[in-house]
Amino acid sequence: MARSVKSFAKINISLDVVSKRNDGYHELDSIMLPIELHDSIIIEQLKKSSDNFVTVDDFSNGLVHYNLATSAIEALSKKYGFNTKFRVFIHKNIPMQAGLGGGSSNAAFTMKAVNEMLKLGASEEELIELATPLGADIPFFIHCAPSRCNGIGEKLHPIEVKNTYYVLLVKPNVGCSTKEVFAIADSLPYKHVDTENVLKALREGDDELLANSIGNSLEEAATKLVPEIAQIKQTLKDRGFKIVLMSGSGSTVFALSTDSSLMKKVARELEDHYFVCMTKIINK
């Protein structure tokens, strides 16, 4: 029996790179919000197969290999000792190399689906522990709720978001390689973010404080790779949005607002030039 799963995207409303670790990873302090934009995953058990098969229908930027969902299944198999194999088909709506966590989300939601299908009984904490070595954003998607994420992304703390925000996503045609962005960022002085003020603003619904507090330590490096990021940010601000930031390692820029009519208007103006999507945060 095949199962259909929604695999949601995220935005980083703040991303502070605290330091680089000896193992090559980075200590992060980030606030992430899940959004309703999602990929669709169809997953089914294979009766006679010695392999898992993961296919994805977006080859727009040449990333034809897709290993994170496979790695998620293999990590579960090793931990819980099952030999069942799966076919996983991923219909992409979340653009790749966008800073929206699409690949990590796919791995997390595949892992959760297999846990349920095989009745493994793994807790959320156990899944997060398994997911952490696979990728920094995967633990967030296991929980998939507004969170402050520390460490390399595996330490999750639920947060309160008072306002129901609409989200306008605008991505240039060129994506950003996370590896390349961090390599450039490590050669620059990191700009740090006042995460406590971001938390306070989200909790109290203070848009002015939020607009003045958000930040992304990777934005300068990503903009060196894709200068259009800065142009899109300025365009969104010129159109009347105050809460504007690049998500993750780029190249997507987002605007947050409770004004859906303004967002629809600007989305129509920009959709011929960029990937544009209007969505909402998931607040649970």
mmCIF file with all atom_site columns, C-alpha atoms in Angstrom, residues 22-94:
data_model
loop_
_atom_site.group_PDB
_atom_site.id
_atom_site.type_symbol
_atom_site.label_atom_id
_atom_site.label_alt_id
_atom_site.label_comp_id
_atom_site.label_asym_id
_atom_site.label_entity_id
_atom_site.label_seq_id
_atom_site.pdbx_PDB_ins_code
_atom_site.Cartn_x
_atom_site.Cartn_y
_atom_site.Cartn_z
_atom_site.occupancy
_atom_site.B_iso_or_equiv
_atom_site.pdbx_formal_charge
_atom_site.auth_seq_id
_atom_site.auth_comp_id
_atom_site.auth_asym_id
_atom_site.auth_atom_id
_atom_site.pdbx_PDB_model_num
ATOM 1  C CA . ASN A 1 22 ? 37.053 21.324 14.622  1.00 0.00 ? 22 ASN A CA 1
ATOM 2  C CA . ASP A 1 23 ? 35.045 18.667 12.757  1.00 0.00 ? 23 ASP A CA 1
ATOM 3  C CA . GLY A 1 24 ? 34.219 21.104 9.935   1.00 0.00 ? 24 GLY A CA 1
ATOM 4  C CA . TYR A 1 25 ? 30.629 21.717 11.052  1.00 0.00 ? 25 TYR A CA 1
ATOM 5  C CA . HIS A 1 26 ? 29.454 25.075 12.376  1.00 0.00 ? 26 HIS A CA 1
ATOM 6  C CA . GLU A 1 27 ? 27.811 25.960 15.678  1.00 0.00 ? 27 GLU A CA 1
ATOM 7  C CA . LEU A 1 28 ? 24.519 27.623 14.793  1.00 0.00 ? 28 LEU A CA 1
ATOM 8  C CA . ASP A 1 29 ? 21.858 29.607 16.592  1.00 0.00 ? 29 ASP A CA 1
ATOM 9  C CA . SER A 1 30 ? 18.910 29.808 14.241  1.00 0.00 ? 30 SER A CA 1
ATOM 10 C CA . ILE A 1 31 ? 15.174 30.388 14.375  1.00 0.00 ? 31 ILE A CA 1
ATOM 11 C CA . MET A 1 32 ? 13.347 28.293 11.803  1.00 0.00 ? 32 MET A CA 1
ATOM 12 C CA . LEU A 1 33 ? 9.701  28.393 10.805  1.00 0.00 ? 33 LEU A CA 1
ATOM 13 C CA . PRO A 1 34 ? 8.025  25.652 8.752   1.00 0.00 ? 34 PRO A CA 1
ATOM 14 C CA . ILE A 1 35 ? 5.944  26.886 5.834   1.00 0.00 ? 35 ILE A CA 1
ATOM 15 C CA . GLU A 1 36 ? 3.058  25.372 3.876   1.00 0.00 ? 36 GLU A CA 1
ATOM 16 C CA . LEU A 1 37 ? 5.018  25.085 0.600   1.00 0.00 ? 37 LEU A CA 1
ATOM 17 C CA . HIS A 1 38 ? 5.732  21.367 0.265   1.00 0.00 ? 38 HIS A CA 1
ATOM 18 C CA . ASP A 1 39 ? 6.976  18.547 -1.921  1.00 0.00 ? 39 ASP A CA 1
ATOM 19 C CA . SER A 1 40 ? 4.786  15.467 -2.295  1.00 0.00 ? 40 SER A CA 1
ATOM 20 C CA . ILE A 1 41 ? 6.298  12.076 -1.500  1.00 0.00 ? 41 ILE A CA 1
ATOM 21 C CA . ILE A 1 42 ? 4.773  8.750  -2.512  1.00 0.00 ? 42 ILE A CA 1
ATOM 22 C CA . ILE A 1 43 ? 6.363  5.837  -0.688  1.00 0.00 ? 43 ILE A CA 1
ATOM 23 C CA . GLU A 1 44 ? 5.609  2.130  -0.986  1.00 0.00 ? 44 GLU A CA 1
ATOM 24 C CA . GLN A 1 45 ? 7.162  -1.123 0.147   1.00 0.00 ? 45 GLN A CA 1
ATOM 25 C CA . LEU A 1 46 ? 8.866  -3.296 -2.481  1.00 0.00 ? 46 LEU A CA 1
ATOM 26 C CA . LYS A 1 47 ? 8.119  -7.007 -2.298  1.00 0.00 ? 47 LYS A CA 1
ATOM 27 C CA . LYS A 1 48 ? 11.152 -8.372 -4.106  1.00 0.00 ? 48 LYS A CA 1
ATOM 28 C CA . SER A 1 49 ? 14.058 -5.974 -4.152  1.00 0.00 ? 49 SER A CA 1
ATOM 29 C CA . SER A 1 50 ? 17.544 -5.770 -2.739  1.00 0.00 ? 50 SER A CA 1
ATOM 30 C CA . ASP A 1 51 ? 17.643 -1.977 -3.047  1.00 0.00 ? 51 ASP A CA 1
ATOM 31 C CA . ASN A 1 52 ? 15.715 1.175  -2.204  1.00 0.00 ? 52 ASN A CA 1
ATOM 32 C CA . PHE A 1 53 ? 14.732 3.322  -5.180  1.00 0.00 ? 53 PHE A CA 1
ATOM 33 C CA . VAL A 1 54 ? 14.420 7.074  -4.747  1.00 0.00 ? 54 VAL A CA 1
ATOM 34 C CA . THR A 1 55 ? 13.436 9.202  -7.739  1.00 0.00 ? 55 THR A CA 1
ATOM 35 C CA . VAL A 1 56 ? 12.820 12.926 -8.003  1.00 0.00 ? 56 VAL A CA 1
ATOM 36 C CA . ASP A 1 57 ? 11.162 14.801 -10.855 1.00 0.00 ? 57 ASP A CA 1
ATOM 37 C CA . ASP A 1 58 ? 13.174 18.045 -10.777 1.00 0.00 ? 58 ASP A CA 1
ATOM 38 C CA . PHE A 1 59 ? 16.423 17.996 -12.739 1.00 0.00 ? 59 PHE A CA 1
ATOM 39 C CA . SER A 1 60 ? 16.422 21.754 -13.321 1.00 0.00 ? 60 SER A CA 1
ATOM 40 C CA . ASN A 1 61 ? 19.896 22.318 -11.958 1.00 0.00 ? 61 ASN A CA 1
ATOM 41 C CA . GLY A 1 62 ? 21.498 18.987 -12.790 1.00 0.00 ? 62 GLY A CA 1
ATOM 42 C CA . LEU A 1 63 ? 21.294 17.494 -9.299  1.00 0.00 ? 63 LEU A CA 1
ATOM 43 C CA . VAL A 1 64 ? 20.104 14.097 -10.506 1.00 0.00 ? 64 VAL A CA 1
ATOM 44 C CA . HIS A 1 65 ? 21.457 12.083 -7.588  1.00 0.00 ? 65 HIS A CA 1
ATOM 45 C CA . TYR A 1 66 ? 19.232 12.163 -4.547  1.00 0.00 ? 66 TYR A CA 1
ATOM 46 C CA . ASN A 1 67 ? 20.779 10.485 -1.551  1.00 0.00 ? 67 ASN A CA 1
ATOM 47 C CA . LEU A 1 68 ? 19.289 11.995 1.612   1.00 0.00 ? 68 LEU A CA 1
ATOM 48 C CA . ALA A 1 69 ? 16.014 10.051 1.538   1.00 0.00 ? 69 ALA A CA 1
ATOM 49 C CA . THR A 1 70 ? 17.957 6.857  0.782   1.00 0.00 ? 70 THR A CA 1
ATOM 50 C CA . SER A 1 71 ? 20.316 7.599  3.674   1.00 0.00 ? 71 SER A CA 1
ATOM 51 C CA . ALA A 1 72 ? 17.332 8.137  5.984   1.00 0.00 ? 72 ALA A CA 1
ATOM 52 C CA . ILE A 1 73 ? 15.879 4.707  5.156   1.00 0.00 ? 73 ILE A CA 1
ATOM 53 C CA . GLU A 1 74 ? 19.288 3.042  5.525   1.00 0.00 ? 74 GLU A CA 1
ATOM 54 C CA . ALA A 1 75 ? 19.864 4.672  8.934   1.00 0.00 ? 75 ALA A CA 1
ATOM 55 C CA . LEU A 1 76 ? 16.519 3.320  10.163  1.00 0.00 ? 76 LEU A CA 1
ATOM 56 C CA . SER A 1 77 ? 17.237 -0.128 8.716   1.00 0.00 ? 77 SER A CA 1
ATOM 57 C CA . LYS A 1 78 ? 20.606 -0.325 10.454  1.00 0.00 ? 78 LYS A CA 1
ATOM 58 C CA . LYS A 1 79 ? 19.171 0.821  13.795  1.00 0.00 ? 79 LYS A CA 1
ATOM 59 C CA . TYR A 1 80 ? 16.018 -1.343 13.794  1.00 0.00 ? 80 TYR A CA 1
ATOM 60 C CA . GLY A 1 81 ? 17.258 -4.327 11.820  1.00 0.00 ? 81 GLY A CA 1
ATOM 61 C CA . PHE A 1 82 ? 14.679 -4.571 9.026   1.00 0.00 ? 82 PHE A CA 1
ATOM 62 C CA . ASN A 1 83 ? 15.339 -5.638 5.423   1.00 0.00 ? 83 ASN A CA 1
ATOM 63 C CA . THR A 1 84 ? 12.240 -4.118 3.811   1.00 0.00 ? 84 THR A CA 1
ATOM 64 C CA . LYS A 1 85 ? 13.009 -1.973 0.763   1.00 0.00 ? 85 LYS A CA 1
ATOM 65 C CA . PHE A 1 86 ? 11.057 1.015  -0.516  1.00 0.00 ? 86 PHE A CA 1
ATOM 66 C CA . ARG A 1 87 ? 10.283 2.928  -3.663  1.00 0.00 ? 87 ARG A CA 1
ATOM 67 C CA . VAL A 1 88 ? 10.168 6.666  -2.972  1.00 0.00 ? 88 VAL A CA 1
ATOM 68 C CA . PHE A 1 89 ? 8.946  9.146  -5.584  1.00 0.00 ? 89 PHE A CA 1
ATOM 69 C CA . ILE A 1 90 ? 9.409  12.847 -4.793  1.00 0.00 ? 90 ILE A CA 1
ATOM 70 C CA . HIS A 1 91 ? 7.423  15.458 -6.693  1.00 0.00 ? 91 HIS A CA 1
ATOM 71 C CA . LYS A 1 92 ? 9.342  18.708 -6.203  1.00 0.00 ? 92 LYS A CA 1
ATOM 72 C CA . ASN A 1 93 ? 7.687  22.039 -5.531  1.00 0.00 ? 93 ASN A CA 1
ATOM 73 C CA . ILE A 1 94 ? 10.460 23.291 -3.237  1.00 0.00 ? 94 ILE A CA 1
#
